[in-house]
Coordinates of C-alpha atoms in Angstrom, one line a residue:
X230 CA 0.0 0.0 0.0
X231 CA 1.6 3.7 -1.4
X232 CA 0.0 7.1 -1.8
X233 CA 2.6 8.7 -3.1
X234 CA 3.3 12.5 -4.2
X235 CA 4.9 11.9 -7.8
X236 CA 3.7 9.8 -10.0
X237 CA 5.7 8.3 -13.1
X238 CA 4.8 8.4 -16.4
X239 CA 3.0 5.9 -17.9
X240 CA 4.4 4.2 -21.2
X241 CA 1.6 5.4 -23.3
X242 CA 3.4 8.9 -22.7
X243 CA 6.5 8.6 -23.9
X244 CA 5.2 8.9 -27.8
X245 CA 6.2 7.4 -31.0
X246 CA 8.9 5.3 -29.1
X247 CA 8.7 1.6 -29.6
X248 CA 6.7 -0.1 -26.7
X249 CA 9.8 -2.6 -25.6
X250 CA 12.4 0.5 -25.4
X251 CA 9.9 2.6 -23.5
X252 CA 9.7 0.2 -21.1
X253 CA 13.3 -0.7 -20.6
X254 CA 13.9 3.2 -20.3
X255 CA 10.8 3.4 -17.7
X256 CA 12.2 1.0 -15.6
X257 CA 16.3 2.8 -16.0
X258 CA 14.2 5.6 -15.1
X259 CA 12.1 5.3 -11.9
X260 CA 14.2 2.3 -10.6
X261 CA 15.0 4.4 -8.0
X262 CA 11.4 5.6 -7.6
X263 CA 10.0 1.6 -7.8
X264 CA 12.7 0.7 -4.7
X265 CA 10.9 3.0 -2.5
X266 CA 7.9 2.0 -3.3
X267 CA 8.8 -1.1 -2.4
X268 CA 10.6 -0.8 1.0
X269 CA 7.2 1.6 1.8
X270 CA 5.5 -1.3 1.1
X271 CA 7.3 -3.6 3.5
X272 CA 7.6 -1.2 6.0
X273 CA 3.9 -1.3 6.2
X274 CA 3.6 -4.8 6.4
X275 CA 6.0 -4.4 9.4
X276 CA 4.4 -1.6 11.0
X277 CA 1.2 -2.9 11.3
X278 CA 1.5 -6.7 12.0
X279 CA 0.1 -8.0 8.5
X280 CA 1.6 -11.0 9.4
X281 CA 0.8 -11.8 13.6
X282 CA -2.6 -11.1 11.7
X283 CA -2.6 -13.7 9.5
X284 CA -1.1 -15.9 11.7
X285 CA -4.0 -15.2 14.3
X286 CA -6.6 -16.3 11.4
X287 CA -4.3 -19.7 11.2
X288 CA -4.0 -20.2 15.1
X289 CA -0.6 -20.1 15.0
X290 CA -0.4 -17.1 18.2
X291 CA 3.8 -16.7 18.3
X292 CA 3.1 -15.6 21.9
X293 CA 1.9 -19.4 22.4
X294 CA 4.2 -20.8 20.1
X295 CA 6.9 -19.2 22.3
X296 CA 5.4 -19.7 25.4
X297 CA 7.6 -20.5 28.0
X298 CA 7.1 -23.4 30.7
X299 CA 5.5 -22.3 34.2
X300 CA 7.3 -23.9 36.3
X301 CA 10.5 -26.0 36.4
X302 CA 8.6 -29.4 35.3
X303 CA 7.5 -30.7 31.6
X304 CA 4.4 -29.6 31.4
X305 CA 3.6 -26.7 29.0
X306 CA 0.7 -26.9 27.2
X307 CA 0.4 -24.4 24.2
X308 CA -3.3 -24.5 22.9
X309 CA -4.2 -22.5 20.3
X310 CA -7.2 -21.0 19.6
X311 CA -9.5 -20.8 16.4
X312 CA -11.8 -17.7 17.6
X313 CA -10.1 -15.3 14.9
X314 CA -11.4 -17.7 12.7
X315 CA -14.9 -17.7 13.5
X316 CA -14.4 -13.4 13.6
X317 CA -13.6 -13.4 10.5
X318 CA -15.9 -16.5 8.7
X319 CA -18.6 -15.2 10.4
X320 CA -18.8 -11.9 8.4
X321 CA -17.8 -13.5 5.4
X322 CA -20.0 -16.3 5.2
X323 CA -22.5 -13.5 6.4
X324 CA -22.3 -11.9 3.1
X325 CA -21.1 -14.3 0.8
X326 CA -22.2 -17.4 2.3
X327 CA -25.4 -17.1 -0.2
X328 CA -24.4 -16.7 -4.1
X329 CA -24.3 -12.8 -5.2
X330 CA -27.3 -12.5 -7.4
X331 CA -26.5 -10.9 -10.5
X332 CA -29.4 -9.4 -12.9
X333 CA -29.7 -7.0 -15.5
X334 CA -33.4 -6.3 -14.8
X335 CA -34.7 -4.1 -17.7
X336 CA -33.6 -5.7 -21.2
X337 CA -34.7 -2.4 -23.2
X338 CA -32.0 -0.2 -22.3
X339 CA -31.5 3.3 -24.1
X340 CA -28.0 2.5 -24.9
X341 CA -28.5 -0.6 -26.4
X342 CA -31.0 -2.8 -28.4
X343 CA -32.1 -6.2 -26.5
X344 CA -30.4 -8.3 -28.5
X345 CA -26.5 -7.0 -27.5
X346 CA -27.8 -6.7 -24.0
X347 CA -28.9 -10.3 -24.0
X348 CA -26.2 -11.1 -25.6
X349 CA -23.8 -9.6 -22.7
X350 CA -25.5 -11.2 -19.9
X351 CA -25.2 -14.5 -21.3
X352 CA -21.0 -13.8 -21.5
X353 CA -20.8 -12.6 -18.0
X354 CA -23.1 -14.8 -16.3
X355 CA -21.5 -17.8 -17.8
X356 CA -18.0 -16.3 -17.3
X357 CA -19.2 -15.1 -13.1
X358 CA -20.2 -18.7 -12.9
X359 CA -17.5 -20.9 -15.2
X360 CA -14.8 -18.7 -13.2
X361 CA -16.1 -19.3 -9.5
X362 CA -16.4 -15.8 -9.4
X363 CA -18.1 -16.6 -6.0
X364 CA -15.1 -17.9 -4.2
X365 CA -13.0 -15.3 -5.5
X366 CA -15.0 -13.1 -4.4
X367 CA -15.6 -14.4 -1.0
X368 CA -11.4 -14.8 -0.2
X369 CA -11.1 -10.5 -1.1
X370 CA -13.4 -10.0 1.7
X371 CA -11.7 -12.6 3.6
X372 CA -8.2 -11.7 3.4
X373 CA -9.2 -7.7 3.1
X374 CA -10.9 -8.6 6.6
X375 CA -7.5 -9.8 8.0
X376 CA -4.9 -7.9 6.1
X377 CA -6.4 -4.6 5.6
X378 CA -7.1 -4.7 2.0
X379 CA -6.9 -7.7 -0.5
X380 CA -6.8 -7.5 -4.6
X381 CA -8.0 -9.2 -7.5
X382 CA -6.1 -9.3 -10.7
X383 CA -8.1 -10.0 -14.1
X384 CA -6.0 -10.8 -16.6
X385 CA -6.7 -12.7 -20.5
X386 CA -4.4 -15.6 -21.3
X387 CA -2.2 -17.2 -23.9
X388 CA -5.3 -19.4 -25.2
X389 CA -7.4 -15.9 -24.7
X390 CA -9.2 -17.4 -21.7
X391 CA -10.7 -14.6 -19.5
X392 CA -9.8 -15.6 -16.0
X393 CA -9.1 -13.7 -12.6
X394 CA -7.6 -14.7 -8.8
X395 CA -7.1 -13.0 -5.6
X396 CA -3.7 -12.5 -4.6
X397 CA -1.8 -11.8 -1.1
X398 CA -1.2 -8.6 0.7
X399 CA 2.4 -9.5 0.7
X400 CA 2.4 -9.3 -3.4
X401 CA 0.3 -6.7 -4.2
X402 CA 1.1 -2.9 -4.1
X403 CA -1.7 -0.6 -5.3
X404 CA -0.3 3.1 -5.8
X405 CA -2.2 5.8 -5.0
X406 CA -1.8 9.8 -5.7
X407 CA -2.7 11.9 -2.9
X408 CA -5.9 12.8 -3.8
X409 CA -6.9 8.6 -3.5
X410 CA -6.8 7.7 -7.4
X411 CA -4.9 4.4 -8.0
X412 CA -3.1 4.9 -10.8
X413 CA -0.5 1.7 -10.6
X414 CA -0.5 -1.9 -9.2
X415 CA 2.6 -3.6 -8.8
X416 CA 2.7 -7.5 -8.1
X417 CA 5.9 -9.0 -6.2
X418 CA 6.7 -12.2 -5.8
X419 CA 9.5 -14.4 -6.0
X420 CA 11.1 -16.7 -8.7
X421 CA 13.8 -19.3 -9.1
X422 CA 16.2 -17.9 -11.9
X423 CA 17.2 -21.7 -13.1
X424 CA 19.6 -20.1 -16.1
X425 CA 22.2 -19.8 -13.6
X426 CA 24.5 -22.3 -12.4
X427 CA 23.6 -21.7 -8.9
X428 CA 19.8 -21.1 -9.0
X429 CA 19.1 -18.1 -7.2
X430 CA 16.2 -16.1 -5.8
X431 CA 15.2 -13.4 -7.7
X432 CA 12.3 -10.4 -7.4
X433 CA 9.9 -10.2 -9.8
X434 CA 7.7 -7.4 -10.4
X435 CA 4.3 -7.4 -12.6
X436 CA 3.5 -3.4 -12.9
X437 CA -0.1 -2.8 -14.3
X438 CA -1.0 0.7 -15.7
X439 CA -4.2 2.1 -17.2
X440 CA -3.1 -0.2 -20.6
X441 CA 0.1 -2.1 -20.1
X442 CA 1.3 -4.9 -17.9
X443 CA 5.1 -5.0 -17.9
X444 CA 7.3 -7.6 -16.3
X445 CA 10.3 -6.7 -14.5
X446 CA 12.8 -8.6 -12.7
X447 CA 16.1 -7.8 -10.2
X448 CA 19.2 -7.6 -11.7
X449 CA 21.7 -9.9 -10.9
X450 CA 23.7 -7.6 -8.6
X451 CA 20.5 -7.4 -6.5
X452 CA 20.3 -3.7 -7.0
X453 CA 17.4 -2.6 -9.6
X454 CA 15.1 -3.9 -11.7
X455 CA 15.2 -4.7 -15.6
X456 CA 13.0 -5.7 -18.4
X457 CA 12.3 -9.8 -17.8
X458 CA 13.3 -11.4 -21.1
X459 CA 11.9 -14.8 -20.0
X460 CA 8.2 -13.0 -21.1
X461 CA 9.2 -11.5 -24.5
X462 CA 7.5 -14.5 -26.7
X463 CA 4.0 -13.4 -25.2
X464 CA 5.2 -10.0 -25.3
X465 CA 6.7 -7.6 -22.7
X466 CA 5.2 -5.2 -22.2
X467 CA 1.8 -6.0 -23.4
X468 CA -1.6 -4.9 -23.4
X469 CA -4.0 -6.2 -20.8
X470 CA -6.8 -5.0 -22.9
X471 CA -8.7 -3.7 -20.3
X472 CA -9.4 -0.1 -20.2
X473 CA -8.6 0.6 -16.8
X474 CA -6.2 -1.1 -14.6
X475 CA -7.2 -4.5 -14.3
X476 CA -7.5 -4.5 -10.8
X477 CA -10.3 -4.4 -8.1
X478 CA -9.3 -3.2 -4.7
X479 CA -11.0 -4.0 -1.6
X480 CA -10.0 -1.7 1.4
X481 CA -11.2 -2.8 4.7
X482 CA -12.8 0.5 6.8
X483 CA -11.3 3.7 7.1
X484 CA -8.9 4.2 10.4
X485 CA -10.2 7.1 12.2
X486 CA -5.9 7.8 13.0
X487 CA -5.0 10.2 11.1
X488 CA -1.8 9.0 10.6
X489 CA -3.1 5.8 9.4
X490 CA -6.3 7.2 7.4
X491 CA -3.9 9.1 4.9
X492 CA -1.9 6.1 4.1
X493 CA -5.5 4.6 2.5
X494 CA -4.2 1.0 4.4
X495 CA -7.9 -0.2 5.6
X496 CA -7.6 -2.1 8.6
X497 CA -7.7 -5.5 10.2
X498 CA -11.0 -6.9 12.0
X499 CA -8.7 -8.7 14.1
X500 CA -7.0 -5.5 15.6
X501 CA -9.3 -5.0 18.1
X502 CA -9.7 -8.2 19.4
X503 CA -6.1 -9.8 19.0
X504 CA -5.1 -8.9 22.9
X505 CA -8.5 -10.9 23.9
X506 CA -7.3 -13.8 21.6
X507 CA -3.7 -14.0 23.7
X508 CA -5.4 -13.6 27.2
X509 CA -7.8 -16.7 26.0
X510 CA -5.3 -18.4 24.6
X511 CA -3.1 -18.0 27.4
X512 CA -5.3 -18.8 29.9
X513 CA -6.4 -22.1 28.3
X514 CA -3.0 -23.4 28.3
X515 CA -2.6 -23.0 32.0
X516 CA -6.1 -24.5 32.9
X517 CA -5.2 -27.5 30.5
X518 CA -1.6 -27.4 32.7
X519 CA -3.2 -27.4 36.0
X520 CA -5.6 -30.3 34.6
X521 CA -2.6 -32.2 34.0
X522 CA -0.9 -31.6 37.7
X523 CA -4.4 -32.7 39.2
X524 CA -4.1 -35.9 37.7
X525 CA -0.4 -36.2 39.2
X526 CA -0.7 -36.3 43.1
X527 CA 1.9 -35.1 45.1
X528 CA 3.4 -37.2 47.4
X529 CA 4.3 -36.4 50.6
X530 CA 6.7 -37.9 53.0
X531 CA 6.4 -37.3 56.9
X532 CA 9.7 -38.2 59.3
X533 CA 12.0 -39.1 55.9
X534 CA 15.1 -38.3 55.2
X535 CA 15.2 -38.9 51.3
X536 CA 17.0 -37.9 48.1
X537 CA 15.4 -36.3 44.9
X538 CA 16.7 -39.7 43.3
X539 CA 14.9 -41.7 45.6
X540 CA 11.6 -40.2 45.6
X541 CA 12.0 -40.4 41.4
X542 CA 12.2 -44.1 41.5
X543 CA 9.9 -44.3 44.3
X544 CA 7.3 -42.9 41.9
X545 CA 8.6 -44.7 39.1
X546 CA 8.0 -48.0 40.8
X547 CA 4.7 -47.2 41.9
X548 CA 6.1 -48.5 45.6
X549 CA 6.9 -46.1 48.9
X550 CA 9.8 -47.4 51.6
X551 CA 9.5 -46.8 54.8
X552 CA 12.8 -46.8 57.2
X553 CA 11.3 -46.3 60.8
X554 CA 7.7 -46.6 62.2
X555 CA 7.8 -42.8 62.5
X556 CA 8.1 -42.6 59.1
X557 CA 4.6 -41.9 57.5
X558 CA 3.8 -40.8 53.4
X559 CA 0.3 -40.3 51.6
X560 CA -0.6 -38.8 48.2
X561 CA -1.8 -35.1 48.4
X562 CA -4.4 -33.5 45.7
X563 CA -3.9 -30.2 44.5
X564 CA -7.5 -28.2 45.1
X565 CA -9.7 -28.4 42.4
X566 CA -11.5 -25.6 43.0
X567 CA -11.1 -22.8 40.0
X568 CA -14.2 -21.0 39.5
X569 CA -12.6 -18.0 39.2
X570 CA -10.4 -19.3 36.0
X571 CA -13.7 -20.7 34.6
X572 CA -15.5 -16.8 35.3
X573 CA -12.1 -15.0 33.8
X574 CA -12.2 -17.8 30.5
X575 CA -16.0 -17.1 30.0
X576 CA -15.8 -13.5 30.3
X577 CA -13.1 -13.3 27.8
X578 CA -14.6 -15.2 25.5
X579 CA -17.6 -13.0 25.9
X580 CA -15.5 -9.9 24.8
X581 CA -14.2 -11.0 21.6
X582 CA -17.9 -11.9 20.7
X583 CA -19.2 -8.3 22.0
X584 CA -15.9 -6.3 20.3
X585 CA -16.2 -8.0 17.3
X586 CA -20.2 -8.1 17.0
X587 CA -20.1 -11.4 16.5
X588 CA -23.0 -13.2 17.9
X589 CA -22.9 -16.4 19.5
X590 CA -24.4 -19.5 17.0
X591 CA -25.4 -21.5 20.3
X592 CA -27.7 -19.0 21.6
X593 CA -29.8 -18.7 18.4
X594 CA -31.1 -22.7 18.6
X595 CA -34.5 -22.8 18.8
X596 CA -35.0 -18.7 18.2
X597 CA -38.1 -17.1 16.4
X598 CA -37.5 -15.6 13.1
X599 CA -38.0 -12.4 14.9
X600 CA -35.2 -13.6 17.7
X601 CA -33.0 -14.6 15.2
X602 CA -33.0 -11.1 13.6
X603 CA -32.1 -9.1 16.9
X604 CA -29.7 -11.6 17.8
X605 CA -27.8 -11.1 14.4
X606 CA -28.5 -7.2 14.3
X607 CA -25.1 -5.6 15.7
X608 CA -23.6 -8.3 13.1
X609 CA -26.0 -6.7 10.3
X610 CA -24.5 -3.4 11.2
X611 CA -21.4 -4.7 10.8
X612 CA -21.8 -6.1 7.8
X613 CA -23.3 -3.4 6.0
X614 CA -20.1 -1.0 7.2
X615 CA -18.2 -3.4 5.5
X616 CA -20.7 -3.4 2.4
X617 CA -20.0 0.6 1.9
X618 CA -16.6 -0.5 0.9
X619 CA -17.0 -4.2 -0.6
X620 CA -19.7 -3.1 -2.8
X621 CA -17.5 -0.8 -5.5
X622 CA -14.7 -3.3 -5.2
X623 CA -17.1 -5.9 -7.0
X624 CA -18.5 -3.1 -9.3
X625 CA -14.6 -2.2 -10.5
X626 CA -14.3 -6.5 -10.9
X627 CA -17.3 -5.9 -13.0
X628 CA -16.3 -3.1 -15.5
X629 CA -12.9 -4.7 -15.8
X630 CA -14.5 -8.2 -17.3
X631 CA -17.0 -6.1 -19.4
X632 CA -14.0 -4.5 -20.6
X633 CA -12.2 -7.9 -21.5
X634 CA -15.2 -9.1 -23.4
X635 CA -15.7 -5.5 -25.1
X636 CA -12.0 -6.2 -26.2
X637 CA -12.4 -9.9 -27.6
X638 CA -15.2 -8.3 -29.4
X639 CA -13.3 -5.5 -30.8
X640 CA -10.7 -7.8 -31.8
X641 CA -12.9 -10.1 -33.7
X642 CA -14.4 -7.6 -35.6
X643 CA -10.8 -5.8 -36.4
X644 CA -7.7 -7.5 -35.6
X645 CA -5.6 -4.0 -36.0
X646 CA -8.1 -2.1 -33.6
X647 CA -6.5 0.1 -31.1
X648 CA -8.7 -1.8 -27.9
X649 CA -7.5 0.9 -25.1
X650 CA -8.2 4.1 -27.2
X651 CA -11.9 2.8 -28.0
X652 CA -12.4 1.7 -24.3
X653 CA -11.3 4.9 -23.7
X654 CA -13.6 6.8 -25.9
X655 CA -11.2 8.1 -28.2
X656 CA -12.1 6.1 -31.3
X657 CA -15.1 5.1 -32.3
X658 CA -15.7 1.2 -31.8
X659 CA -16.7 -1.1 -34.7
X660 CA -19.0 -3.3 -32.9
X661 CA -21.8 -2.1 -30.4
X662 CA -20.0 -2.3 -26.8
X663 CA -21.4 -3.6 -23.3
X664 CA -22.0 -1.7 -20.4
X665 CA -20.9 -2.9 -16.8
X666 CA -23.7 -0.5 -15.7
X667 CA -26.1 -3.4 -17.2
X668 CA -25.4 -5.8 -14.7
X669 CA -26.8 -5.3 -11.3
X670 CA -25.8 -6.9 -8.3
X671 CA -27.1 -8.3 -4.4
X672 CA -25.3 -8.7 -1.8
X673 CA -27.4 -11.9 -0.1
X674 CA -27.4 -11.5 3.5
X675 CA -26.8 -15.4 5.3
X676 CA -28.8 -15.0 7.9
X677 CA -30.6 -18.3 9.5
X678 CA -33.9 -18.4 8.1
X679 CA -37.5 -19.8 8.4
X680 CA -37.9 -20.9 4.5
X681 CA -41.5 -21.9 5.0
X682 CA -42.3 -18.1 6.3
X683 CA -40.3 -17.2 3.4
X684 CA -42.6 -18.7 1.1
X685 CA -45.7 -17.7 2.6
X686 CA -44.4 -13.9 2.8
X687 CA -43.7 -14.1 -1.5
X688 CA -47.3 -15.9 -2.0
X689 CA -49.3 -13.3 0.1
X690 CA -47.1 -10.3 -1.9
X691 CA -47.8 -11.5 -5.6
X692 CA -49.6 -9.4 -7.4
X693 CA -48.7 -6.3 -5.1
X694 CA -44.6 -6.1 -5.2
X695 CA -43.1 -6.7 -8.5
X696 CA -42.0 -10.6 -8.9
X697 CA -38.5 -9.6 -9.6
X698 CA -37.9 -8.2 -5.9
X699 CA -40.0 -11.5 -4.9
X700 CA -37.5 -13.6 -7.0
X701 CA -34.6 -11.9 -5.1
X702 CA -36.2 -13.2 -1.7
X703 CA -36.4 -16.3 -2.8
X704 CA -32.8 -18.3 -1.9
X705 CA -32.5 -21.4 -4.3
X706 CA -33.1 -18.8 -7.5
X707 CA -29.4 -17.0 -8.1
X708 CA -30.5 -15.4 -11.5
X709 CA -34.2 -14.0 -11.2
X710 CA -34.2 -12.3 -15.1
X711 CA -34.0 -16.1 -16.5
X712 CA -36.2 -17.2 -13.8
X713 CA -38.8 -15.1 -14.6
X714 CA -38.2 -15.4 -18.2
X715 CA -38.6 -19.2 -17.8
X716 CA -41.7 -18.5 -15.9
X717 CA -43.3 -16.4 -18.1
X718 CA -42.7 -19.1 -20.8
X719 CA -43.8 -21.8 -18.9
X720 CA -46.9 -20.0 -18.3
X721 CA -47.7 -19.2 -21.7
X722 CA -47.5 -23.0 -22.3
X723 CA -49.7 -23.9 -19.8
X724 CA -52.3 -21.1 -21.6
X725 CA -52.0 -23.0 -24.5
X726 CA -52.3 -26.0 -23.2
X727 CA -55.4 -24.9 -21.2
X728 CA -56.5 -23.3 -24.3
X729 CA -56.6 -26.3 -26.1
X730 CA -58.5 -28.2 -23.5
X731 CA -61.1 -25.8 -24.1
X732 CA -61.7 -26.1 -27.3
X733 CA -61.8 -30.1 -27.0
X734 CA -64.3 -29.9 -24.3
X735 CA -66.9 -27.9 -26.8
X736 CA -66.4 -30.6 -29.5
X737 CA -64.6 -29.2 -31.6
X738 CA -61.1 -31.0 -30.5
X739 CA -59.8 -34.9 -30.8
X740 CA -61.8 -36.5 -33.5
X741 CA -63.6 -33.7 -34.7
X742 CA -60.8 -31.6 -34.9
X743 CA -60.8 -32.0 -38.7
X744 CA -65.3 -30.9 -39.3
X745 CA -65.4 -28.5 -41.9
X746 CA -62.0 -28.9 -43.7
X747 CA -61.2 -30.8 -47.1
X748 CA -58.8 -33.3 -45.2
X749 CA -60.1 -36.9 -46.1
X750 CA -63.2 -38.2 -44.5
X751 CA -64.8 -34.8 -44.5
X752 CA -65.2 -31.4 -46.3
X753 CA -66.5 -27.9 -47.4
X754 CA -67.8 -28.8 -50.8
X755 CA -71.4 -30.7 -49.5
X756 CA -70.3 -34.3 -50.1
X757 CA -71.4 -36.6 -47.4
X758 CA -74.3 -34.3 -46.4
X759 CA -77.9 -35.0 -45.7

């Protein structure tokens, strides 16, 4: 994450220069400029814990992992616990747990005739669903939830397959102007540079501008970055053939720090709560230690004069000597009595579920529909914070795969077509184009329901409320335009068919269908009449 006072310039600005040499003096250029960028980046990552974050989500706590023994003997339990899990699935299954539904409602659109809207929804609908657009989806609100923000890459491939996948904070660096417009993404990741006798570890860089994609990779010295030669056969750079940058960003809230807010970073759900996981966490491991000392007595010896050696085998044989009649020894049991850990366990517990709105699934068994909905309300408020900024994320996924199939139009119609300048508006496009604005979206809300009250709510409203808001309501249907479409066809048929029954209840249907016609065994002209 970068905002950033200067800018670069993008390759489409350095004119009539070939694309390849622009590049390789882009990156001579800002290599300087693309190093700080980079360091900011992992300075952030340090700074705020992406990491011990992400960690938490995989209950792997380092203060548990590192947890030192209580006392001088082997017992050191280190239980983990999952509850950053269920703080984060929660929401997410919340929201995503039912498919989005995607519709485009009204087919006659000003800006296009029914056919080439038709037309679009069938592409995007098969490519949302072919794609698992869903899951996708679903692991940007996910790891946005955790990391602070997450990011989606779109991208069309060698076979010119459309496809997309969400990537980690760790790789991806969204640049940002001071006034909030992203105007690069840069992907890092490591690769193995097998060319070398020694294979070595090298950074490579995938910077996506408004038009271009252009791979870069570190030098061999280690200290900048050049043009990756290893991509020229696809090209490099090359057009992503998307409009924009094909990138949807998801930032998680707005810190109300100052400090933090102007770095646009999001933040983590699990901030707040992180503390209460270690205290939980913590405080199992010691019950589950004091467990396992209850179960081992100690033994005490009254009137003996003993070694530590003795008393080991002593135990170890399972047999006490005595040396006097004086002597005495008898197994003594810790107490047993720890309320107060039980209390302190249970009130943490109940913390991370009030900080984090979360409500608690065992206390909705057996709940009215009504219950049900003021049990999950501060998670509802939660969730629709969250919506404010997951809902133009998926809109900016949307425009960028309308503009990959307005391209793969373009380029079926014209080969030579200059794809970015027409997406752009500049040129006139040969073919009619699609519009994301089209396709509208719902964000289905999980929430336990009572289907059978469901139904009964969309019978009694037919007739009154439109039945493409019913057709939303209902869960099973995900695209309520074909549904309704299907319906109407169906009941057309069932006219007809009605229709026809009709006719062959008045006698003129079945074997009489044919009275007054010239077809054999009967006719117009008189013959056969009284």
């Amino acid at each position: 994450m970068a905002v950033v006072n200067t800018i670069p310039k993008l390759l489409s600005d350095y004119g009539d220069v070939e694309i390849a040499q622009a590049a390789a003096a882009w990156a001579e250029e800002y290599n300087t400029w693309l190093k700080t960028v980079i360091d900011q980046h992992d300075t952030f990552l340090k700074q705020f814990e992406v990491a011990k974050y992400q960690a938490a989500y995989d209950a792997e706590l380092e203060s548990i992992t590192d947890r030192d023994k209580s006392r001088g003997d082997d017992i050191n339990h280190k239980l983990q616990v999952a509850m950053a899990q269920l703080v984060i699935d929660t929401v997410v299954d919340y929201m995503t747990g039912k498919p989005i539904s995607w519709t485009i409602e009204n087919l006659e659109i000003d800006d296009g005739s029914k056919e080439i809207v038709e037309q679009y929804r069938k592409e995007i609908m098969a490519l949302l669903r072919s794609k698992n657009a869903q899951r996708v989806l679903a692991e940007q609100l996910r790891q946005g939830s955790i990391a602070f923000y997450s990011g989606v890459i779109c991208w069309v491939d060698e076979d010119g397959n459309i496809d997309y996948d969400e990537y980690p904070v760790q790789e991806v660096i969204p640049v940002y102007d001071n006034r909030g417009k992203l105007r690069l993404v840069i992907r890092k990741y490591i690769v193995t540079d097998e060319t070398e006798e020694t294979p070595t570890e090298r950074t490579k860089l995938e910077i996506y501008d408004n038009k271009y994609v252009t791979y870069l990779i570190q030098d061999e010295q280690g200290l900048g970055f050049q043009l990756d030669l290893s991509e020229e056969k696809t090209g490099n750079p090359v057009q992503h053939l998307a409009g924009r940058i094909p990138v949807s960003m998801f930032i998680n809230g707005t810190p109300a720090k100052y400090e933090d807010r102007k770095k646009r970073i999001g933040t983590s759900d699990l901030k707040v709560i992180f503390s209460l996981l270690e205290e939980l966490a913590s405080a199992m491991s010691d019950k589950a230690n004091t467990v396992d000392r209850l179960l081992d007595q100690f033994l005490l010896f009254k009137n003996v004069t003993t070694t530590e050696d003795e008393v080991q085998k002593m135990r170890k044989a399972r047999a006490i000597v005595l040396k006097n009649k004086e002597s005495d020894a008898s197994f003594m049991a810790p107490s047993q009595e720890d309320g107060a850990v039980e209390n302190h366990l249970d009130r943490v517990e109940e913390m991370v579920h009030k900080t984090s709105q979360i409500p608690k699934l065992n206390d909705i068994g057996g709940a009215t529909a009504t219950e049900i909905k003021v049990k999950y309300s501060s998670l509802d408020i939660k969730a629709g914070k969250k919506e404010n900024y997951f809902s133009p994320a998926i809109k900016d996924f949307v425009k960028v795969l309308t503009d990959l199939l307005n391209s793969r139009r373009i380029l079926e119609k014209n080969k030579e077509a200059d794809v970015s300048a027409i997406l752009a508006g500049k040129e006139k496009s040969p073919v009619e184009l699609y519009n994301a604005e089209w396709l509208q979206f719902t964000i289905n809300r999980n929430m336990p329901q009572n289907f059978l009250e469901i139904a009964q709510i969309v019978s009694s409203l037919a007739g009154i409320v439109p039945d493409s808001y019913l057709y939303e309501l209902l869960w099973f249907v995900e695209d309520p335009v074909a549904a309704l479409k299907e319906m109407k066809e169906q009941k057309e048929e069932e006219s007809k068919r009605a229709a026809t029954a009709g006719i062959a209840a008045l006698g003129y249907g079945g074997e009489f269908g044919n009275v007054g016609t010239n077809n054999e065994g009967g006719g117009d002209n008189g013959e056969g009449q009284a």
